[in-house]
């Protein structure tokens, strides 16, 4: 193989890989489709029955395409020819049935028909979804060819009205791309001025640098006429020379005249033709194949620098994507454990950053605002209303106006009041727990490394939340205990000191002449005593509840959020570990794709490196 042959082969392989990876000419803007677009393809364009499929076949040197009159090609056929060493078994392969190797080309034709029908139905409808076929043979040149439905002028019975425009749009979408080399097929038995192929080619390639004019059916021209004006470039000038072709007629096809004979007959036709004899070595399908291949060489050569840089850029992108996706993990328990610990550490790092940084402020907001305001709002006014105090004291101690400090009444009032503190205490615990849970959720979401392992991510989240629940329970117990502690301080001494303090606070009470008046002042004093005690307790709790919460919840979260989880993991077997590290299938798929591409690009880079400097 020559250098250029192998380079075209390389391009072909890259295109094939693009196809397999589903990246051919897609509009998704990824680098793969841009690579596809950097590589040349040959699209066959022409009116219906102008001989497009026949030309393709003779370039390939094999019968495999459905041919005939009427609309036969109804879906684009992307045909990749791969040259093999001589003597190798020839075969064809469809992208839609990758495991099947076709060696019988009659079956290839059948499959093209069947696959067309599968998408379009057995109607005369068309579809822009291409069929991908690869042919491996020692008789082909490396080429990617695209067979397209023929351009028509009117919709025939059974076709939708807009089919003419639809076909044109489809064909145009292939030939307007600058990487497309246009094989414009016109039948010689029609005036070139009416050629659909030339009309479209001129629109998308006005300078004619990527258009090859092919004239078919030279044998069908009226006696006494010839196509020399076209073939010699006088009728319509193109940058590349026109090539005349004689394909098999329908009668030849019906008689199963094979390709070898057809090619020989074509050669003979030109060699013996009185009109074209002088052009014989520049006519025919074999010459066309050579011409195309030469042109491809020069196009590829010119594009090597940009292809190389595209490949290098893609390799960089893919490498960084691979880093992002994470490298594959080993299967032994040690490596798995290591991976798990790394993941936990990555999460903990982010969690702590948040806790120490701005997010931690939300916890202090609980202490600085929520708790004090909740304490302020406790309904002590109602609880210590004259009416309620009277009721409770009377119930506890009976009506004993002589008793200055009714101990039972005080106790009940104070204990009743203290009960109200439980609400804000628990609310603080819950609020901080909520903040911590949010932090866990946020930190998990921000730990890139975890994205790969949805199962593990869920387990980590569960473990962290479980730990936070335990801390919450501790926090709850501790803060409630703080509240309880305030009521256990009600010693005898406390009550002994009360009257004096009450006396001191007395503010112009009414004279004790009237029993009711006296009683009212008495209860008022009790209320105010209890209220000031409760005020002191509130001040204390405002300071001690945050301490308890930080001690039980925040500090623990920072120091030992995952401790329990670590012990559990330490006990797991390799099988359980690998279950935990079960990867997101989509991600695994993505990594595999990425790896495949990377491999392909690297191979391509190596090949280009080794080929392009040799002449
Ligand atoms: P397509 O619709 O453009 O793909 O055209 P086909 O390749 O299917 O050919 C249409 C018909 O024209 C078939 O019956 C072919 O046998 C016939 N045909 C194509 N090229 C030639 C040619 O050079 N000479 C003769 N005699 N018939 C041809
Ligand atoms: Mg066709």
XYZ file of C-alpha atoms and ligand atoms in Angstrom:
644
model
C 0.000 0.000 0.000
C 1.257 3.459 -0.728
C 1.545 6.087 1.933
C -1.478 7.917 0.671
C -3.538 4.791 0.398
C -2.941 4.099 4.019
C -3.693 7.676 4.916
C -7.012 7.509 3.130
C -7.518 4.206 4.865
C -6.884 5.918 8.143
C -9.390 8.632 7.377
C -11.799 5.912 6.451
C -11.222 4.102 9.698
C -11.746 7.283 11.642
C -14.977 7.892 9.794
C -16.068 4.368 10.430
C -15.336 4.776 14.100
C -17.261 8.034 14.105
C -20.147 6.123 12.590
C -19.996 3.320 15.106
C -19.852 5.846 17.907
C -22.865 7.519 16.368
C -21.058 10.774 15.780
C -21.146 11.118 12.051
C -22.103 14.527 10.812
C -24.354 15.036 13.793
C -25.468 18.507 14.713
C -24.519 18.068 18.362
C -21.444 20.189 17.940
C -19.077 17.742 19.554
C -15.574 17.397 18.306
C -16.265 14.022 16.799
C -18.712 15.273 14.280
C -16.331 18.081 13.501
C -13.687 15.455 12.817
C -16.128 13.706 10.522
C -16.659 17.004 8.831
C -12.963 17.588 8.458
C -12.706 14.355 6.500
C -13.819 14.203 2.890
C -16.779 12.115 1.725
C -18.091 11.547 -1.753
C -21.814 12.062 -2.335
C -23.542 10.860 -5.470
C -26.085 13.294 -6.844
C -28.339 13.126 -9.860
C -31.818 12.753 -11.239
C -33.763 9.597 -10.697
C -32.489 6.703 -12.840
C -29.521 8.716 -14.049
C -27.301 5.792 -13.023
C -26.045 6.829 -9.572
C -26.262 3.433 -7.958
C -24.746 1.843 -11.033
C -21.756 4.202 -10.919
C -21.214 3.448 -7.263
C -21.306 -0.236 -7.927
C -18.755 -0.061 -10.633
C -16.468 2.011 -8.438
C -16.793 -0.706 -5.816
C -16.500 -3.443 -8.410
C -19.332 -5.394 -6.860
C -23.050 -5.855 -7.407
C -24.760 -5.044 -4.212
C -27.049 -2.083 -4.733
C -30.700 -2.216 -5.604
C -30.993 -0.675 -9.043
C -33.719 -0.128 -11.570
C -36.250 2.327 -12.810
C -38.480 4.332 -10.516
C -37.450 5.388 -7.056
C -35.157 2.657 -5.820
C -32.777 4.434 -3.467
C -35.045 5.801 -0.796
C -32.642 6.317 2.087
C -29.091 7.671 2.017
C -26.576 4.853 1.933
C -23.270 5.684 3.541
C -20.871 3.292 1.956
C -17.406 2.895 3.364
C -14.890 1.023 1.313
C -11.927 -0.448 3.141
C -9.048 -1.753 1.113
C -7.642 -5.050 2.323
C -4.522 -7.008 1.427
C -5.030 -9.018 -1.712
C -6.318 -12.521 -1.149
C -8.321 -11.595 1.926
C -11.914 -12.723 2.006
C -14.227 -9.978 0.821
C -17.174 -9.080 3.032
C -19.722 -6.430 3.883
C -21.081 -5.296 7.197
C -24.035 -3.132 8.201
C -23.908 -0.807 11.155
C -27.407 -1.890 12.147
C -26.337 -5.550 12.383
C -22.728 -5.307 13.504
C -22.132 -8.961 14.174
C -23.098 -10.277 10.774
C -20.537 -10.538 7.980
C -22.077 -10.691 4.532
C -20.032 -12.521 1.919
C -22.910 -12.939 -0.490
C -23.507 -9.556 -2.103
C -26.947 -10.514 -3.323
C -27.899 -10.712 0.347
C -26.378 -7.287 0.898
C -28.701 -5.890 -1.740
C -31.644 -7.675 -0.138
C -30.730 -6.262 3.249
C -30.499 -2.721 1.864
C -34.002 -3.148 0.492
C -35.329 -4.669 3.698
C -33.692 -2.057 5.879
C -35.086 0.686 3.661
C -38.555 -0.799 3.989
C -38.164 -1.144 7.739
C -38.015 2.610 8.050
C -40.077 3.849 5.137
C -42.542 1.009 4.767
C -43.008 -0.688 1.438
C -44.192 2.567 -0.045
C -42.404 4.973 -2.299
C -41.662 7.153 0.699
C -38.186 8.340 1.551
C -36.295 8.783 4.811
C -33.210 10.854 5.624
C -31.979 8.238 8.116
C -28.895 6.776 6.486
C -28.031 3.107 6.149
C -24.375 2.468 6.922
C -22.581 -0.201 4.993
C -18.902 -1.085 5.057
C -17.248 -3.159 2.390
C -13.901 -4.799 3.054
C -12.166 -5.930 -0.082
C -8.848 -6.019 -1.848
C -10.580 -4.709 -4.984
C -11.684 -1.364 -3.635
C -9.930 1.883 -2.948
C -10.364 3.461 0.446
C -13.334 5.742 0.053
C -16.514 6.856 1.753
C -19.336 7.209 -0.718
C -22.896 8.251 -0.135
C -25.669 7.066 -2.411
C -28.675 9.355 -2.321
C -32.227 9.205 -3.589
C -32.544 10.665 -7.066
C -33.819 14.158 -7.649
C -37.279 14.162 -9.201
C -39.659 16.673 -10.689
C -43.080 15.376 -9.706
C -44.536 13.198 -6.986
C -45.832 9.943 -8.411
C -48.799 7.892 -7.236
C -48.403 6.944 -3.583
C -45.898 9.669 -2.757
C -46.641 12.733 -0.662
C -46.922 15.999 -2.585
C -43.806 17.547 -1.062
C -41.528 14.600 -1.852
C -39.742 16.544 -4.603
C -38.695 19.269 -2.150
C -37.972 16.716 0.542
C -35.554 14.786 -1.638
C -33.853 17.939 -2.731
C -33.441 19.137 0.856
C -32.001 15.788 1.884
C -29.538 15.674 -0.977
C -28.604 19.279 -0.413
C -27.877 18.647 3.266
C -25.203 16.188 2.185
C -23.619 18.100 -0.658
C -23.599 21.565 0.846
C -21.047 20.563 3.475
C -17.620 21.747 2.394
C -16.105 18.333 3.110
C -18.363 16.707 0.554
C -17.032 15.848 -2.867
C -19.879 15.865 -5.324
C -20.206 13.152 -7.903
C -22.702 14.806 -10.207
C -24.306 12.174 -12.418
C -26.003 13.188 -15.646
C -27.288 10.768 -18.281
C -25.793 11.386 -21.723
C -29.109 10.782 -23.416
C -30.508 13.962 -21.926
C -29.455 17.506 -22.628
C -26.849 18.575 -20.053
C -28.744 21.839 -19.687
C -31.529 19.874 -18.001
C -29.267 18.040 -15.572
C -30.528 18.116 -11.993
C -27.095 17.096 -10.768
C -25.304 20.003 -12.386
C -28.004 22.410 -11.306
C -27.626 21.488 -7.630
C -23.828 21.164 -7.795
C -23.538 24.632 -9.251
C -25.624 26.025 -6.398
C -23.598 24.487 -3.588
C -20.201 24.559 -5.299
C -20.199 27.523 -7.687
C -16.463 27.345 -8.391
C -16.699 23.645 -9.219
C -13.682 22.691 -7.148
C -15.378 19.802 -5.431
C -17.648 18.659 -8.238
C -16.868 15.732 -10.505
C -19.055 15.576 -13.589
C -19.981 12.049 -14.603
C -21.807 11.285 -17.810
C -23.607 7.932 -17.876
C -25.528 6.086 -20.571
C -23.147 7.095 -23.375
C -24.247 3.886 -25.097
C -27.845 5.059 -25.124
C -27.266 8.246 -27.102
C -29.046 8.638 -30.392
C -27.085 7.345 -33.303
C -25.063 10.075 -34.890
C -24.764 12.152 -31.727
C -21.953 12.159 -29.200
C -21.134 13.759 -25.883
C -17.764 15.219 -26.777
C -18.898 18.769 -26.060
C -19.661 17.756 -22.496
C -16.736 15.395 -21.970
C -14.230 17.889 -23.290
C -15.612 20.581 -21.045
C -17.088 22.809 -23.711
C -20.710 22.586 -22.581
C -20.148 23.047 -18.910
C -16.763 23.746 -17.430
C -15.687 22.146 -14.202
C -12.316 22.272 -12.457
C -12.026 18.511 -12.768
C -12.296 16.626 -16.039
C -15.608 15.058 -16.994
C -15.696 11.270 -16.985
C -17.879 9.245 -19.324
C -19.287 5.939 -18.135
C -21.060 2.977 -19.610
C -22.881 1.022 -16.973
C -24.853 -2.120 -17.444
C -28.216 -1.683 -19.073
C -31.341 -3.042 -17.485
C -31.129 -5.920 -19.936
C -27.573 -6.688 -18.754
C -28.777 -6.641 -15.173
C -31.640 -8.961 -15.996
C -29.171 -11.297 -17.676
C -26.973 -11.174 -14.579
C -23.960 -9.875 -16.470
C -21.340 -9.663 -13.765
C -19.137 -6.771 -12.859
C -15.909 -8.132 -14.314
C -17.520 -8.632 -17.676
C -19.276 -5.280 -17.434
C -15.994 -3.516 -16.760
C -14.350 -5.270 -19.642
C -17.214 -4.332 -21.930
C -16.953 -0.740 -20.777
C -13.208 -0.693 -21.532
C -13.853 -2.174 -24.940
C -16.589 0.336 -25.595
C -14.216 3.267 -25.125
C -11.254 1.630 -26.791
C -13.224 0.903 -29.929
C -15.432 3.961 -29.947
C -14.868 6.189 -32.979
C -16.015 9.184 -30.926
C -14.211 8.590 -27.649
C -11.228 6.462 -28.636
C -8.818 9.344 -28.103
C -10.140 9.744 -24.553
C -10.209 6.032 -23.755
C -7.669 6.188 -20.937
C -9.609 9.003 -19.265
C -13.003 7.320 -19.363
C -14.784 4.558 -17.499
C -15.535 3.556 -13.939
C -12.044 2.358 -13.116
C -10.588 5.664 -14.178
C -13.254 7.503 -12.170
C -12.350 5.524 -9.067
C -8.690 6.394 -9.546
C -9.468 10.047 -10.145
C -11.555 10.249 -7.005
C -8.938 8.540 -4.948
C -6.240 10.906 -6.232
C -8.395 13.872 -5.450
C -9.014 12.542 -1.969
C -5.286 12.241 -1.490
C -4.693 15.850 -2.255
C -7.643 16.979 -0.140
C -6.461 14.922 2.788
C -2.893 16.066 2.390
C -4.016 19.652 2.517
C -6.092 18.960 5.571
C -3.548 16.985 7.552
C -2.410 19.930 9.674
C -5.934 20.876 10.653
C -6.935 17.255 11.168
C -3.888 16.738 13.358
C -4.642 19.746 15.469
C -8.271 18.731 15.708
C -7.190 15.304 16.850
C -4.774 16.726 19.394
C -7.395 19.055 20.736
C -9.882 16.211 20.979
C -7.369 14.069 22.816
C -6.884 16.834 25.349
C -10.614 17.246 25.779
C -11.137 13.541 26.168
C -8.298 13.193 28.651
C -9.778 15.884 30.794
C -13.212 14.356 30.480
C -11.759 11.028 31.558
C -10.241 12.696 34.593
C -13.573 14.220 35.312
C -15.415 10.929 34.925
C -12.849 9.132 37.031
C -10.603 6.311 36.004
C -11.864 2.751 36.253
C -11.524 1.219 39.732
C -9.661 -1.954 40.578
C -11.483 -5.047 41.743
C -9.580 -6.069 44.881
C -10.961 -5.202 48.312
C -7.958 -3.076 49.219
C -8.330 -0.831 46.223
C -12.065 -0.613 46.743
C -11.641 0.344 50.357
C -9.106 2.910 49.322
C -11.518 4.342 46.762
C -14.303 4.474 49.325
C -12.135 6.242 51.875
C -10.994 8.699 49.237
C -14.620 9.407 48.369
C -15.518 9.911 52.026
C -12.569 12.184 52.518
C -13.476 14.254 49.500
C -16.981 14.633 50.871
C -15.800 15.447 54.391
C -13.441 18.080 53.084
C -16.262 19.917 51.374
C -18.615 19.429 54.314
C -16.111 20.922 56.748
C -15.346 23.789 54.436
C -19.018 24.657 54.414
C -19.368 24.244 58.149
C -16.427 26.530 58.879
C -17.280 28.933 56.123
C -20.338 30.912 55.235
C -22.759 28.055 55.698
C -21.885 27.732 59.368
C -23.392 31.173 59.836
C -26.817 29.705 59.413
C -26.256 27.816 62.633
C -25.377 31.003 64.456
C -28.440 32.579 63.007
C -30.433 29.961 64.918
C -28.746 30.991 68.146
C -28.674 34.725 67.580
C -32.149 35.164 66.209
C -34.422 32.170 66.187
C -33.812 31.045 69.751
C -33.999 34.481 71.437
C -37.096 35.398 69.504
C -38.752 32.073 70.337
C -37.915 32.633 73.997
C -39.394 36.105 73.876
C -42.586 34.814 72.399
C -43.288 32.240 75.100
C -46.753 32.893 76.570
C -45.665 33.650 80.133
C -48.051 36.589 80.285
C -50.934 34.220 79.951
C -49.432 31.627 82.226
C -48.693 34.200 84.915
C -51.921 36.133 84.542
C -53.546 37.032 87.823
C -56.370 34.687 87.102
C -54.144 31.729 86.358
C -51.821 32.367 89.273
C -54.791 32.541 91.591
C -56.169 29.341 90.199
C -52.949 27.393 90.424
C -51.931 28.647 93.844
C -55.406 28.076 95.240
C -55.483 24.567 93.882
C -52.041 23.784 95.232
C -52.073 25.372 98.629
C -55.691 26.181 99.300
C -56.772 29.674 100.138
C -54.243 30.711 102.790
C -53.787 34.432 102.755
C -51.408 34.203 105.716
C -48.967 32.103 103.713
C -46.546 34.567 102.215
C -44.722 32.081 100.030
C -47.019 29.237 99.019
C -44.354 26.703 98.093
C -46.534 24.280 96.170
C -48.080 27.064 94.161
C -44.684 28.476 93.301
C -43.417 25.079 92.331
C -46.310 24.445 90.029
C -46.107 27.852 88.474
C -42.373 27.571 87.916
C -42.473 24.045 86.636
C -45.362 24.947 84.379
C -43.385 27.877 83.044
C -40.235 25.875 82.556
C -42.209 23.411 80.468
C -42.558 26.176 77.888
C -38.794 26.273 77.375
C -38.817 22.771 75.971
C -40.342 24.018 72.748
C -37.581 26.510 71.822
C -34.922 24.090 73.070
C -36.140 21.340 70.759
C -36.720 23.808 67.971
C -33.081 24.909 68.166
C -31.943 21.319 68.062
C -34.156 20.643 65.042
C -33.173 23.828 63.259
C -29.484 23.037 63.579
C -30.146 19.463 62.531
C -31.903 20.825 59.473
C -28.993 23.095 58.618
C -26.555 20.188 58.991
C -28.697 17.920 56.834
C -28.838 20.560 54.178
C -25.078 20.873 54.372
C -24.687 17.141 53.909
C -26.982 17.179 50.923
C -25.222 20.139 49.401
C -21.765 18.759 50.061
C -22.648 15.419 48.513
C -23.963 17.161 45.464
C -20.768 19.165 45.234
C -18.456 16.196 45.576
C -17.661 15.535 41.938
C -16.006 12.222 42.726
C -19.290 10.847 44.038
C -21.233 11.468 40.851
C -19.931 8.262 39.431
C -21.281 6.102 42.228
C -24.974 6.700 42.794
C -25.307 3.674 45.081
C -22.442 4.745 47.259
C -23.652 8.299 47.214
C -27.004 7.158 48.589
C -25.327 5.057 51.276
C -23.087 7.900 52.305
C -26.053 10.233 52.506
C -27.966 7.703 54.600
C -25.012 7.164 56.933
C -24.447 10.881 57.390
C -28.110 11.533 58.042
C -28.270 8.650 60.467
C -25.336 10.132 62.356
C -27.036 13.522 62.354
C -30.169 11.878 63.788
C -28.112 10.415 66.597
C -26.553 13.795 67.259
C -29.986 15.352 67.203
C -31.215 12.890 69.809
C -28.192 13.705 71.986
C -28.819 17.392 71.512
C -32.466 16.977 72.395
C -31.715 15.034 75.561
C -29.045 17.449 76.644
C -31.007 20.639 76.108
C -34.110 19.193 77.788
C -31.915 18.237 80.671
C -30.711 21.806 80.889
C -34.321 22.906 81.199
C -35.070 20.262 83.803
C -32.039 21.304 85.774
C -33.546 24.740 86.235
C -36.511 23.301 88.089
C -34.479 21.096 90.384
C -32.841 24.185 91.818
C -35.981 25.109 93.752
C -34.560 24.485 97.241
C -36.075 25.405 100.589
C -33.607 28.212 100.725
C -34.944 29.516 97.471
C -38.402 29.794 98.948
C -37.099 31.258 102.164
C -35.501 34.082 100.287
C -38.529 34.782 98.167
C -40.624 36.973 100.487
C -37.821 39.428 101.045
C -37.198 39.796 97.409
C -40.910 40.070 96.874
C -41.133 42.747 99.538
C -38.372 44.666 97.916
C -40.063 44.571 94.570
C -43.352 45.665 95.982
C -44.455 48.754 94.176
C -47.112 50.685 95.949
C -49.456 47.765 96.648
C -52.879 48.697 97.838
C -53.472 48.719 101.607
C -54.130 45.297 103.143
C -57.430 46.413 104.581
C -59.509 44.640 102.015
C -59.016 40.884 101.863
C -59.583 40.685 98.114
C -57.301 43.571 97.531
C -54.740 41.914 99.688
C -55.154 38.641 97.840
C -54.750 40.369 94.481
C -51.525 41.998 95.548
C -50.399 38.686 96.911
C -50.932 36.895 93.639
C -49.426 39.737 91.726
C -46.325 39.441 93.837
C -46.203 35.709 93.258
C -46.551 36.278 89.510
C -43.810 38.826 89.481
C -41.526 36.604 91.548
C -42.062 33.702 89.199
C -41.670 35.939 86.190
C -38.353 37.329 87.315
C -37.103 33.857 88.086
C -38.239 32.706 84.653
C -36.500 35.728 83.159
C -33.246 34.613 84.743
C -33.765 31.096 83.485
C -34.433 32.411 79.979
C -31.154 34.347 80.096
C -29.302 31.241 81.197
C -30.878 29.021 78.582
C -30.214 31.535 75.850
C -26.564 30.865 76.570
C -26.561 27.214 77.505
C -28.814 25.787 74.781
C -26.427 26.928 72.013
C -23.529 25.441 73.920
C -25.311 22.120 74.239
C -26.339 22.131 70.593
C -22.872 22.961 69.352
C -21.373 20.398 71.655
C -23.738 17.585 70.746
C -24.429 18.311 67.098
C -22.066 20.707 65.365
C -18.848 19.589 66.980
C -19.785 15.952 66.539
C -20.686 16.492 62.910
C -17.328 18.063 62.327
C -15.352 15.443 64.199
C -17.134 12.179 63.756
C -19.876 12.377 61.162
C -18.715 9.250 59.372
C -17.062 7.360 62.252
C -19.851 4.867 62.541
C -19.906 4.421 58.761
C -16.175 3.726 58.725
C -16.577 0.909 61.236
C -19.350 -0.590 59.149
C -17.320 -0.410 55.966
C -14.345 -1.965 57.659
C -16.444 -5.077 58.210
C -17.578 -5.448 54.608
C -16.425 -8.094 52.166
C -15.057 -7.336 48.740
C -18.337 -8.309 47.122
C -20.316 -5.878 49.244
C -17.766 -3.163 48.604
C -18.008 -3.588 44.887
C -21.798 -3.476 45.170
C -21.430 -0.177 46.953
C -19.215 1.079 44.170
C -21.788 0.148 41.604
C -21.441 2.833 38.978
C -24.062 4.894 37.289
C -24.642 2.945 34.053
C -24.920 6.127 32.043
C -21.586 7.259 33.360
C -19.957 3.918 32.787
C -21.230 4.032 29.246
C -19.926 7.562 28.865
C -16.504 6.506 30.131
C -16.422 3.574 27.793
C -17.304 5.809 24.893
C -14.719 8.258 26.003
C -12.102 5.543 26.290
C -12.980 4.181 22.863
C -12.672 7.593 21.305
C -9.459 8.285 23.077
C -8.036 5.041 21.818
C -9.166 5.824 18.307
C -7.779 9.338 18.354
C -4.475 8.199 19.733
C -4.212 5.508 17.093
C -5.084 8.105 14.485
C -2.458 10.485 15.808
C 0.181 7.782 15.755
C -0.775 6.793 12.237
C -0.744 10.339 10.983
C 2.582 10.902 12.651
C 4.052 7.897 10.940
C 2.519 8.562 7.536
C 2.425 12.230 6.874
C 6.135 12.935 6.804
C 6.933 10.212 4.339
C 6.460 10.949 0.652
P -30.193 5.659 -10.062
O -31.657 5.768 -9.863
O -29.612 6.970 -10.440
O -29.493 5.034 -8.914
O -29.965 4.750 -11.326
P -29.647 3.203 -11.428
O -28.210 2.971 -11.244
O -30.584 2.460 -10.554
O -29.955 2.976 -12.948
C -31.230 3.177 -13.528
C -31.378 2.336 -14.756
O -30.524 2.834 -15.750
C -31.001 0.882 -14.553
O -31.886 0.075 -15.220
C -29.620 0.757 -15.165
O -29.396 -0.506 -15.732
C -29.690 1.810 -16.262
N -28.394 2.370 -16.566
C -27.610 3.066 -15.737
N -26.480 3.466 -16.339
C -26.528 2.978 -17.593
C -25.644 3.037 -18.711
O -24.545 3.618 -18.678
N -26.038 2.403 -19.850
C -27.235 1.750 -19.946
N -27.545 1.156 -21.072
N -28.092 1.680 -18.934
C -27.747 2.277 -17.767
Mg -30.152 4.553 -7.018
